Short mmCIF file of C-alpha atoms and ligand atoms in Angstrom, two decimals:
data_model
loop_
_atom_site.label_atom_id
_atom_site.label_comp_id
_atom_site.label_asym_id
_atom_site.label_seq_id
_atom_site.Cartn_x
_atom_site.Cartn_y
_atom_site.Cartn_z
CA MET W 1 146.12 88.93 276.87
CA ILE W 2 146.40 87.33 273.42
CA THR W 3 144.17 84.63 271.96
CA LYS W 4 145.27 81.09 271.14
CA GLU W 5 144.80 81.87 267.44
CA GLU W 6 147.04 84.92 267.67
CA ARG W 7 149.71 82.96 269.50
CA ALA W 8 149.61 80.21 266.88
CA LYS W 9 150.54 82.66 264.12
CA TYR W 10 154.01 83.30 265.57
CA ASP W 11 157.34 81.54 266.12
CA VAL W 12 159.43 82.29 269.20
CA VAL W 13 163.17 82.93 268.82
CA VAL W 14 165.45 83.16 271.83
CA GLY W 15 169.20 83.62 272.20
CA LEU W 16 170.77 83.36 275.66
CA GLU W 17 173.88 84.97 277.10
CA VAL W 18 174.98 83.09 280.21
CA HIS W 19 177.66 84.41 282.56
CA ALA W 20 179.37 81.95 284.86
CA GLN W 21 181.81 83.00 287.60
CA LEU W 22 184.81 80.69 287.49
CA MET W 23 185.88 78.77 290.59
CA THR W 24 189.44 80.03 290.76
CA GLU W 25 191.38 80.95 293.89
CA SER W 26 192.18 84.41 292.60
CA LYS W 27 190.82 86.94 290.14
CA ILE W 28 191.38 86.89 286.40
CA PHE W 29 194.06 89.60 286.20
CA SER W 30 195.42 89.81 289.75
CA GLY W 31 196.20 87.77 292.85
CA ASP W 32 193.22 89.23 294.72
CA GLY W 33 191.06 86.53 296.31
CA ASN W 34 187.93 85.24 294.61
CA ALA W 35 185.63 84.18 297.42
CA PHE W 36 181.90 84.84 297.51
CA GLY W 37 180.52 86.40 300.68
CA SER W 38 183.70 88.11 301.93
CA GLN W 39 183.40 91.42 303.79
CA PRO W 40 182.80 94.14 301.16
CA ASN W 41 185.92 95.65 299.62
CA THR W 42 188.40 93.24 301.19
CA ASN W 43 189.39 91.24 298.07
CA ILE W 44 190.88 94.23 296.34
CA SER W 45 194.25 95.69 295.37
CA THR W 46 195.28 98.50 293.05
CA ILE W 47 194.44 96.21 290.12
CA SER W 48 190.84 95.50 291.19
CA LEU W 49 190.52 99.20 291.99
CA GLY W 50 191.68 100.06 288.49
CA HIS W 51 194.46 102.44 289.49
CA PRO W 52 196.31 103.94 286.53
CA GLY W 53 199.56 102.31 285.52
CA VAL W 54 199.00 98.93 287.18
CA MET W 55 199.77 95.84 285.11
CA PRO W 56 197.27 92.97 284.79
CA LYS W 57 198.44 89.36 284.56
CA LEU W 58 196.23 86.63 283.10
CA ASN W 59 195.18 83.81 285.47
CA LYS W 60 196.10 80.51 283.79
CA LYS W 61 193.50 78.55 285.72
CA ALA W 62 190.71 80.79 284.40
CA VAL W 63 191.79 80.02 280.83
CA GLU W 64 191.87 76.29 281.63
CA LEU W 65 188.35 76.34 283.05
CA ALA W 66 187.04 78.19 279.98
CA ILE W 67 188.68 75.63 277.69
CA ARG W 68 187.24 72.79 279.80
CA MET W 69 183.75 74.17 279.26
CA GLY W 70 184.49 74.63 275.56
CA LEU W 71 185.64 71.03 275.18
CA ALA W 72 182.52 69.81 277.00
CA CYS W 73 180.36 71.88 274.63
CA ASN W 74 182.04 70.62 271.46
CA CYS W 75 183.55 74.03 270.64
CA LYS W 76 186.61 74.80 268.59
CA ILE W 77 189.37 76.13 270.84
CA THR W 78 191.08 79.33 269.67
CA ARG W 79 194.84 78.77 269.72
CA PHE W 80 195.98 82.35 269.33
CA GLY W 81 194.00 85.30 270.61
CA TYR W 82 194.02 88.47 272.65
CA PHE W 83 191.82 90.45 275.03
CA ASP W 84 189.88 93.59 274.12
CA ARG W 85 188.90 96.64 276.08
CA LYS W 86 185.18 97.33 276.17
CA ASN W 87 184.83 100.95 277.22
CA TYR W 88 181.90 102.26 279.18
CA PHE W 89 181.25 104.35 282.24
CA TYR W 90 179.68 102.82 285.28
CA PRO W 91 180.23 103.57 288.99
CA ASP W 92 181.17 99.95 289.76
CA LEU W 93 183.71 99.81 286.92
CA PRO W 94 186.60 101.90 288.25
CA LYS W 95 188.87 101.43 285.21
CA GLY W 96 186.20 102.73 282.85
CA TYR W 97 186.56 99.63 280.72
CA GLN W 98 186.04 95.89 281.00
CA MET W 99 188.63 93.44 279.69
CA THR W 100 186.90 90.85 277.50
CA GLN W 101 187.43 88.79 274.36
CA ASP W 102 185.50 90.45 271.57
CA LYS W 103 187.30 89.45 268.38
CA THR W 104 188.97 86.21 269.47
CA PRO W 105 186.75 84.30 271.91
CA ILE W 106 188.58 81.35 273.49
CA CYS W 107 185.88 78.90 272.29
CA VAL W 108 183.99 79.11 269.02
CA GLY W 109 180.82 77.34 267.87
CA GLY W 110 179.80 74.09 269.51
CA TYR W 111 176.48 72.91 270.90
CA VAL W 112 174.82 71.67 274.07
CA PRO W 113 172.47 68.66 273.90
CA ILE W 114 169.21 69.25 275.79
CA GLN W 115 166.71 66.79 277.26
CA GLY W 116 162.97 66.58 277.65
CA VAL W 117 161.93 69.00 274.90
CA LYS W 118 160.03 67.43 271.99
CA SER W 119 160.80 69.98 269.30
CA GLN W 120 164.51 70.46 269.95
CA ASP W 121 167.41 68.27 271.07
CA LYS W 122 170.32 70.69 271.12
CA VAL W 123 171.23 74.36 271.27
CA THR W 124 173.93 75.75 268.99
CA LEU W 125 176.51 78.03 270.55
CA ASN W 126 178.02 81.07 268.96
CA ARG W 127 181.00 81.27 271.33
CA ILE W 128 182.29 81.14 274.88
CA HIS W 129 184.58 83.98 275.86
CA LEU W 130 186.52 85.03 278.94
CA GLU W 131 186.05 88.35 280.67
CA GLU W 132 186.21 90.07 284.02
CA ASP W 133 183.19 90.79 286.19
CA ALA W 134 182.41 94.34 287.30
CA GLY W 135 181.93 95.46 290.90
CA LYS W 136 178.55 95.55 292.52
CA SER W 137 176.39 98.58 293.27
CA ILE W 138 174.15 98.11 296.25
CA HIS W 139 171.04 100.23 296.65
CA VAL W 140 169.38 99.97 300.03
CA ASP W 141 165.65 100.68 299.99
CA GLY W 142 164.82 104.05 301.48
CA GLN W 143 168.44 105.25 301.58
CA PRO W 144 169.72 107.96 299.25
CA ASP W 145 173.23 106.52 298.84
CA SER W 146 174.47 103.74 296.57
CA LEU W 147 177.13 101.52 298.06
CA ILE W 148 179.85 99.97 295.92
CA ASP W 149 181.54 96.64 296.63
CA LEU W 150 184.54 96.00 294.41
CA ASN W 151 185.15 92.43 295.59
CA ARG W 152 183.46 91.25 292.40
CA ALA W 153 185.57 93.52 290.16
CA GLY W 154 187.94 91.25 288.25
CA VAL W 155 186.25 87.97 289.16
CA PRO W 156 186.79 85.65 286.17
CA LEU W 157 183.74 84.96 284.01
CA ILE W 158 182.96 82.96 280.98
CA GLU W 159 180.11 84.19 278.83
CA ILE W 160 178.33 81.47 276.89
CA VAL W 161 176.52 82.99 273.91
CA THR W 162 174.00 80.89 272.01
CA GLU W 163 172.85 81.38 268.45
CA PRO W 164 169.28 82.71 268.17
CA GLU W 165 168.17 79.11 267.88
CA ILE W 166 166.17 78.38 271.02
CA PHE W 167 162.53 78.08 270.04
CA SER W 168 160.58 77.93 273.30
CA SER W 169 160.85 78.82 276.96
CA GLU W 170 161.00 75.07 277.71
CA ALA W 171 164.07 74.70 275.50
CA ALA W 172 165.66 77.71 277.21
CA GLY W 173 164.98 76.09 280.59
CA ALA W 174 166.39 72.74 279.45
CA PHE W 175 169.49 74.46 278.07
CA LEU W 176 170.13 76.33 281.32
CA THR W 177 169.58 73.16 283.34
CA GLU W 178 172.20 71.38 281.23
CA VAL W 179 174.66 74.29 281.37
CA ARG W 180 174.32 74.40 285.15
CA ARG W 181 174.89 70.65 285.36
CA LEU W 182 177.96 70.88 283.10
CA VAL W 183 179.64 73.74 284.97
CA ARG W 184 179.10 71.86 288.22
CA TYR W 185 180.45 68.54 286.93
CA LEU W 186 183.45 70.31 285.45
CA ASN W 187 184.17 72.32 288.64
CA VAL W 188 184.02 75.41 286.47
CA CYS W 189 181.35 77.30 288.46
CA ASP W 190 179.13 76.51 291.44
CA GLY W 191 176.07 77.22 289.29
CA ASN W 192 174.26 79.16 291.98
CA MET W 193 171.78 81.46 290.24
CA GLU W 194 170.40 82.94 293.47
CA GLU W 195 173.85 84.17 294.51
CA GLY W 196 174.54 85.36 290.99
CA SER W 197 177.48 83.10 290.18
CA LEU W 198 175.45 81.89 287.17
CA ARG W 199 173.48 84.64 285.42
CA CYS W 200 171.43 84.72 282.27
CA ASP W 201 170.23 87.43 279.89
CA ALA W 202 167.52 86.38 277.45
CA ASN W 203 167.16 87.88 273.99
CA VAL W 204 163.61 87.33 272.83
CA SER W 205 161.88 87.97 269.52
CA VAL W 206 158.85 86.66 267.65
CA LYS W 207 158.14 86.35 263.93
CA LEU W 208 155.23 85.24 261.82
CA LYS W 209 155.40 81.53 261.00
CA GLY W 210 157.16 80.97 257.70
CA GLU W 211 158.98 84.30 257.84
CA THR W 212 162.75 83.73 257.53
CA LYS W 213 163.91 87.14 258.75
CA LEU W 214 164.27 87.33 262.52
CA GLY W 215 162.08 89.79 264.42
CA LYS W 216 163.41 92.69 266.48
CA LYS W 217 164.80 91.40 269.75
CA VAL W 218 164.36 92.56 273.30
CA GLU W 219 166.99 91.72 275.90
CA VAL W 220 165.67 90.76 279.34
CA LYS W 221 167.90 90.91 282.41
CA ASN W 222 167.67 90.26 286.10
CA MET W 223 166.34 86.70 286.37
CA ASN W 224 167.76 84.78 289.31
CA SER W 225 166.39 81.33 288.61
CA ILE W 226 165.76 79.09 285.61
CA LYS W 227 162.03 79.27 286.33
CA ASN W 228 162.14 83.06 286.15
CA VAL W 229 164.04 82.99 282.85
CA MET W 230 161.23 80.83 281.44
CA LYS W 231 158.55 83.13 282.91
CA ALA W 232 160.29 86.20 281.51
CA ILE W 233 160.43 84.65 278.02
CA ASP W 234 156.74 83.65 278.18
CA HIS W 235 155.73 87.12 279.29
CA GLU W 236 157.87 88.79 276.63
CA VAL W 237 156.38 86.58 273.90
CA GLN W 238 152.85 87.56 274.97
CA ARG W 239 153.74 91.24 275.15
CA GLN W 240 155.42 91.30 271.75
CA ILE W 241 152.62 89.42 269.96
CA HIS W 242 150.08 91.71 271.58
CA LEU W 243 151.93 94.78 270.24
CA LEU W 244 152.33 93.33 266.75
CA GLU W 245 148.66 92.32 266.61
CA LYS W 246 147.74 95.92 267.47
CA GLY W 247 149.84 97.01 264.51
CA GLU W 248 152.60 98.47 266.66
CA SER W 249 156.28 97.68 266.29
CA ILE W 250 158.77 96.21 268.76
CA VAL W 251 161.35 98.57 270.22
CA SER W 252 164.82 97.02 270.53
CA GLU W 253 165.51 97.62 274.17
CA THR W 254 166.79 96.18 277.39
CA ARG W 255 164.06 95.23 279.84
CA THR W 256 164.15 94.05 283.41
CA PHE W 257 162.13 91.18 284.84
CA ASN W 258 160.19 91.67 288.04
CA PRO W 259 159.82 88.31 289.82
CA ASP W 260 156.94 89.61 291.95
CA THR W 261 154.72 90.54 289.01
CA GLY W 262 156.15 88.10 286.43
CA ARG W 263 156.37 91.05 284.00
CA THR W 264 159.16 92.89 282.23
CA SER W 265 159.59 96.65 282.03
CA GLY W 266 161.84 98.87 279.91
CA MET W 267 165.27 99.95 281.24
CA ARG W 268 166.96 101.54 278.24
CA THR W 269 166.64 101.44 274.47
CA LYS W 270 169.43 100.16 272.23
CA GLU W 271 169.87 103.66 270.84
CA GLU W 272 170.85 104.96 274.25
CA LEU W 273 173.49 102.24 274.59
CA ASN W 274 177.14 103.12 274.52
CA ASP W 275 179.40 102.54 271.63
CA TYR W 276 181.92 100.35 273.38
CA ARG W 277 184.93 101.44 271.28
CA TYR W 278 186.55 98.00 271.49
CA PHE W 279 190.29 97.84 270.91
CA PRO W 280 192.95 95.23 271.73
CA GLU W 281 194.11 95.35 275.35
CA PRO W 282 197.65 96.75 275.22
CA ASP W 283 198.67 95.70 278.75
CA LEU W 284 198.40 91.95 278.15
CA SER W 285 200.42 89.86 275.75
CA PRO W 286 198.46 87.69 273.30
CA LEU W 287 197.16 84.38 274.56
CA GLN W 288 198.62 81.30 272.95
CA VAL W 289 197.30 77.80 273.67
CA SER W 290 199.97 75.21 272.86
CA ASP W 291 199.24 71.63 271.79
CA GLU W 292 200.72 70.34 275.05
CA TRP W 293 198.64 72.64 277.21
CA LEU W 294 195.43 71.80 275.37
CA GLU W 295 196.20 68.09 275.66
CA ASP W 296 196.91 68.49 279.36
CA ILE W 297 193.56 70.24 279.89
CA ARG W 298 191.75 67.59 277.86
CA SER W 299 193.28 64.69 279.75
CA ASN W 300 192.54 66.26 283.13
CA MET W 301 188.85 66.88 282.39
CA PRO W 302 186.56 65.63 285.16
CA GLU W 303 184.04 63.02 284.03
CA LEU W 304 181.10 64.53 282.12
CA PRO W 305 177.56 63.67 283.24
CA SER W 306 176.93 61.75 280.01
CA GLU W 307 180.12 59.72 280.50
CA MET W 308 179.26 59.00 284.10
CA LYS W 309 175.78 57.84 283.11
CA GLU W 310 177.22 55.34 280.62
CA ARG W 311 179.72 54.12 283.20
CA PHE W 312 176.97 53.61 285.79
CA LYS W 313 175.05 51.48 283.31
CA GLU W 314 178.08 49.41 282.47
CA GLN W 315 179.81 49.15 285.83
CA TYR W 316 176.78 48.96 288.11
CA GLY W 317 174.23 47.46 285.72
CA LEU W 318 171.78 50.34 286.17
CA ASN W 319 168.96 50.75 283.69
CA GLU W 320 168.54 53.95 281.69
CA TYR W 321 166.11 55.50 284.17
CA ASP W 322 168.22 54.83 287.25
CA ALA W 323 171.43 55.90 285.52
CA SER W 324 169.75 59.18 284.54
CA SER W 325 168.45 59.80 288.04
CA MET W 326 171.84 59.05 289.57
CA THR W 327 173.62 61.56 287.30
CA ASP W 328 171.01 64.27 287.44
CA GLN W 329 173.05 66.24 289.99
CA ARG W 330 176.80 66.12 290.39
CA ASP W 331 176.89 65.74 294.17
CA LEU W 332 174.35 62.92 294.06
CA ALA W 333 176.35 61.13 291.35
CA TYR W 334 179.58 61.28 293.34
CA PHE W 335 177.75 60.16 296.48
CA PHE W 336 176.23 57.19 294.66
CA ASP W 337 179.58 56.29 293.11
CA ALA W 338 181.18 56.35 296.57
CA ILE W 339 178.51 54.03 298.07
CA CYS W 340 179.00 51.63 295.18
CA GLY W 341 182.69 51.51 295.99
CA ILE W 342 181.68 49.80 299.25
CA THR W 343 178.40 47.93 298.71
CA GLY W 344 177.77 45.40 295.98
CA ASN W 345 174.05 46.08 296.00
CA TYR W 346 174.04 48.90 293.44
CA LYS W 347 170.34 48.79 292.72
CA LYS W 348 169.49 49.16 296.41
CA ALA W 349 171.95 52.05 296.72
CA ALA W 350 170.14 53.82 293.86
CA ASN W 351 166.75 53.10 295.45
CA TRP W 352 167.86 54.50 298.77
CA LEU W 353 169.13 57.68 297.19
CA MET W 354 166.02 58.18 295.05
CA GLY W 355 163.65 57.22 297.86
CA PRO W 356 164.21 57.97 301.56
CA ILE W 357 167.38 60.04 301.19
CA LYS W 358 165.99 62.33 298.52
CA SER W 359 162.78 62.87 300.50
CA TYR W 360 164.85 63.64 303.57
CA ILE W 361 166.99 66.11 301.69
CA ASN W 362 163.99 67.83 300.15
CA GLU W 363 162.09 68.02 303.43
CA HIS W 364 165.08 69.54 305.17
CA ASP W 365 165.99 71.89 302.35
CA MET W 366 169.48 70.41 301.96
CA THR W 367 171.61 69.25 299.08
CA PHE W 368 173.83 66.20 298.66
CA SER W 369 176.87 68.40 299.19
CA ASN W 370 175.95 69.15 302.80
CA PHE W 371 174.27 65.83 303.59
CA PRO W 372 175.89 64.71 306.84
CA ILE W 373 175.62 60.90 306.53
CA GLN W 374 178.67 59.42 304.84
CA PRO W 375 178.49 56.98 301.91
CA ALA W 376 180.07 54.28 304.11
CA ALA W 377 177.23 54.56 306.65
CA LEU W 378 174.66 54.09 303.91
CA ALA W 379 176.55 51.12 302.57
CA SER W 380 176.38 49.56 306.07
CA ILE W 381 172.65 50.20 306.31
CA ILE W 382 172.16 48.40 303.01
CA ALA W 383 174.30 45.50 304.23
CA LEU W 384 172.38 45.26 307.53
CA ILE W 385 169.09 45.05 305.65
CA ASP W 386 170.46 42.45 303.24
CA GLU W 387 171.66 40.35 306.17
CA GLY W 388 168.22 40.60 307.78
CA LYS W 389 169.61 42.46 310.80
CA ILE W 390 167.25 45.39 310.42
CA SER W 391 164.09 45.88 308.41
CA TYR W 392 163.83 48.38 305.59
CA THR W 393 161.02 50.17 307.39
CA ALA W 394 162.97 50.55 310.62
CA ALA W 395 166.05 51.63 308.68
CA SER W 396 164.30 54.33 306.69
CA GLN W 397 161.97 55.56 309.41
CA GLN W 398 164.17 55.33 312.49
CA LEU W 399 167.83 54.68 311.71
CA LEU W 400 168.12 57.29 308.97
CA PRO W 401 166.72 60.20 311.02
CA TYR W 402 168.86 59.08 313.97
CA LEU W 403 172.06 58.97 311.91
CA PHE W 404 171.18 62.30 310.46
CA GLU W 405 171.44 63.77 313.98
CA ASN W 406 174.40 61.55 314.90
CA PRO W 407 176.27 61.16 311.62
CA LEU W 408 179.46 59.80 313.15
CA GLU W 409 177.86 56.86 314.91
CA ASP W 410 178.27 53.35 313.54
CA ALA W 411 175.08 52.13 311.83
CA ALA W 412 175.02 48.76 313.63
CA ASP W 413 175.59 50.38 317.05
CA ALA W 414 172.82 52.83 316.32
CA ALA W 415 170.47 50.00 315.33
CA HIS W 416 171.09 48.30 318.69
CA LYS W 417 170.58 51.55 320.55
CA LEU W 418 167.29 52.15 318.73
CA ASN W 419 166.22 48.61 319.54
CA ILE W 420 165.53 47.77 315.91
CA TRP W 421 168.12 45.01 315.66
CA GLN W 422 166.13 41.97 314.66
CA GLU W 423 166.65 38.35 315.53
CA SER W 424 167.75 36.53 312.43
CA ASP W 425 169.46 33.65 314.13
CA SER W 426 167.22 30.71 313.21
CA GLY W 427 167.75 28.93 316.56
CA SER W 428 166.29 31.69 318.66
CA ILE W 429 163.43 32.32 316.24
CA GLN W 430 162.68 28.59 316.20
CA SER W 431 162.32 28.54 319.98
CA ILE W 432 159.71 31.33 319.79
CA VAL W 433 157.92 29.38 317.04
CA ASP W 434 157.90 26.26 319.20
CA GLU W 435 156.51 28.22 322.13
CA ILE W 436 153.69 29.65 320.03
CA LEU W 437 152.76 26.31 318.54
CA ALA W 438 152.73 24.69 321.99
CA SER W 439 150.37 27.27 323.45
CA ASN W 440 147.94 27.27 320.49
CA GLU W 441 147.26 23.61 320.01
CA ASP W 442 143.71 23.90 318.59
CA LYS W 443 144.76 26.62 316.15
CA VAL W 444 147.59 24.38 314.98
CA LYS W 445 145.09 21.59 314.46
CA GLN W 446 142.75 23.83 312.45
CA TYR W 447 145.70 24.98 310.31
CA ARG W 448 146.74 21.42 309.63
CA ASN W 449 143.14 20.60 308.68
CA GLY W 450 143.32 23.16 305.93
CA LYS W 451 142.63 26.54 307.51
CA LYS W 452 145.83 27.98 306.04
CA GLY W 453 144.73 31.59 306.60
CA LEU W 454 145.68 31.15 310.25
CA ILE W 455 149.29 31.75 309.26
CA GLY W 456 148.60 35.46 309.68
CA MET W 457 147.52 34.95 313.28
CA PHE W 458 150.67 32.92 314.03
CA MET W 459 152.88 35.59 312.43
CA GLY W 460 151.13 38.22 314.53
CA GLU W 461 151.80 36.22 317.70
CA LEU W 462 155.40 35.76 316.72
CA MET W 463 155.91 39.46 316.10
CA LYS W 464 154.25 40.29 319.42
CA LYS W 465 156.39 37.82 321.35
CA SER W 466 159.59 38.99 319.69
CA LYS W 467 158.56 42.66 319.97
CA GLY W 468 158.87 42.92 316.19
CA LYS W 469 162.53 42.19 316.25
CA VAL W 470 162.72 39.11 314.10
CA ASP W 471 163.55 39.03 310.44
CA PRO W 472 160.01 38.55 309.05
CA GLN W 473 161.13 36.51 306.08
CA MET W 474 162.99 34.00 308.17
CA ALA W 475 160.21 33.92 310.78
CA ASN W 476 157.64 33.19 308.11
CA LYS W 477 159.74 30.39 306.68
CA LEU W 478 160.36 28.71 310.05
CA LEU W 479 156.71 29.06 311.05
CA ARG W 480 155.48 27.40 307.85
CA GLU W 481 158.02 24.60 308.14
CA SER W 482 156.94 23.82 311.72
CA LEU W 483 153.23 24.00 310.91
CA ASP W 484 153.55 21.91 307.78
CA ALA W 485 155.64 19.26 309.55
CA GLN W 486 152.96 16.74 310.72
P1 ADP B 1 173.94 92.48 269.89
O1 ADP B 1 174.52 93.11 268.67
O2 ADP B 1 172.69 93.13 270.34
O3 ADP B 1 174.93 92.27 270.98
P2 ADP B 1 174.32 89.78 269.03
O4 ADP B 1 174.13 89.46 267.59
O5 ADP B 1 175.72 89.91 269.54
O6 ADP B 1 173.45 91.04 269.40
O7 ADP B 1 173.59 88.64 269.86
C1 ADP B 1 173.45 88.71 271.24
C2 ADP B 1 172.50 87.61 271.64
O8 ADP B 1 171.21 87.86 271.11
C3 ADP B 1 172.89 86.23 271.14
O9 ADP B 1 172.61 85.28 272.16
C4 ADP B 1 171.97 86.01 269.97
O10 ADP B 1 171.67 84.64 269.81
C5 ADP B 1 170.73 86.75 270.38
N1 ADP B 1 169.94 87.25 269.27
C6 ADP B 1 170.38 87.95 268.19
N2 ADP B 1 169.35 88.28 267.38
C7 ADP B 1 168.23 87.77 267.94
C8 ADP B 1 166.84 87.78 267.58
N3 ADP B 1 166.40 88.39 266.50
N4 ADP B 1 165.98 87.16 268.42
C9 ADP B 1 166.41 86.55 269.54
N5 ADP B 1 167.69 86.51 269.91
C10 ADP B 1 168.60 87.12 269.14
MG1 MG B 2 176.82 91.26 270.99
#
């Protein structure tokens, strides 16, 4: 749509607003359950339904999780604040207002380091605030009615708001990847964008290179994956440059992304937006974070991915690459850590996870959180290979798939059952070697006269005789010793 030259004239400016549903037992202002996937309208009481006169009560755990995220993102924690009412009308908002933190967000400033982007190594945050989610309107194709599920009404959220300081779709993708990793490591949110527990709105603008004033921004909603956020930004950049190059101006508006076309289309202009008439929430007392409470939250923080990576290098001697791979996803990191609590062969544990296990998981569309084989079973597989009891090939190609179907079975028992247990007792291998040498006298002679290449033939015989069940390294050693002994 636009030429390379046109594109090169402009800078991209993006600011993201990320909503994360907090993993609490109950909602933010009531004891109603907070479980995804419940029957519609079952996790509700008069509070979630917004009946007049009911009194909200702030969920302490929700505040703790927000502070956890703030500490992980290097924010300043607000010690005295209050909630605000944001007033607007929407069918899935029965109270007619949303309780949020407008003036006194729980976390202020901070930054998130990002990886793999040349031009940028961190994203500056404006704030992280707490708020309640709204209900959900469900529109079924071809049906005239809208259905409303209020289970989501009052689900605790944090909203992470960045400064307009993300300068490419790649940086936006890297930021979201890191935020998702952080919320998962911190047990703050399950990070599932498809189910909507992690959601992102992208504010996108462009400006001529060298211009200091920011361009007019467009807000894009409705992206359910990191890839789609990046696609939406790329499309929006093209569209805006195209308009500006035609001499038109950008309309500040909210647009929606269509994943099927990869395009955005207008929903409403800023001018049509409500004035939210914010005012302090009168039904909740102010929120005070004491020194003791803050210290308690800080000292109970789960390990951050960056901390875990350093520990893996130090404790398990992993190199930078392996330590990064092992901490890429939370569930993988904990799985690896658990195997290393049993095996001493840390490098092999990492190789197994990066190699056969990861392929298996990808092929079967699983994750490490629902991987059925236990860390202890993998530690035994590694030990069996190290002791020469099974070969790596048999372990990865036969034992692994078998244990996957029979996860409770002992690895050694399974190896016997699969007939992949190899002879590593030197006595019994030696007797096969002796047999082979005795029945191949001329070949032995030729070998001893210098035709060393025959070793391959002898190994082949040995494997055939033993049905492949000898430890090849030991077999090779014993064979050479016998042949070389004149
Ligand atoms: P609004 O008044 O529309 O709510 P805010 O100033 O509160 O705007 O910012 C909302 C989000 O939009 C933030 O993430 C911010 O970084 C981003 N943003 C603000 N201005 C721009 C801009 N010109 N281009 C891109 N993003 C922007
Ligand atoms: Mg705003």
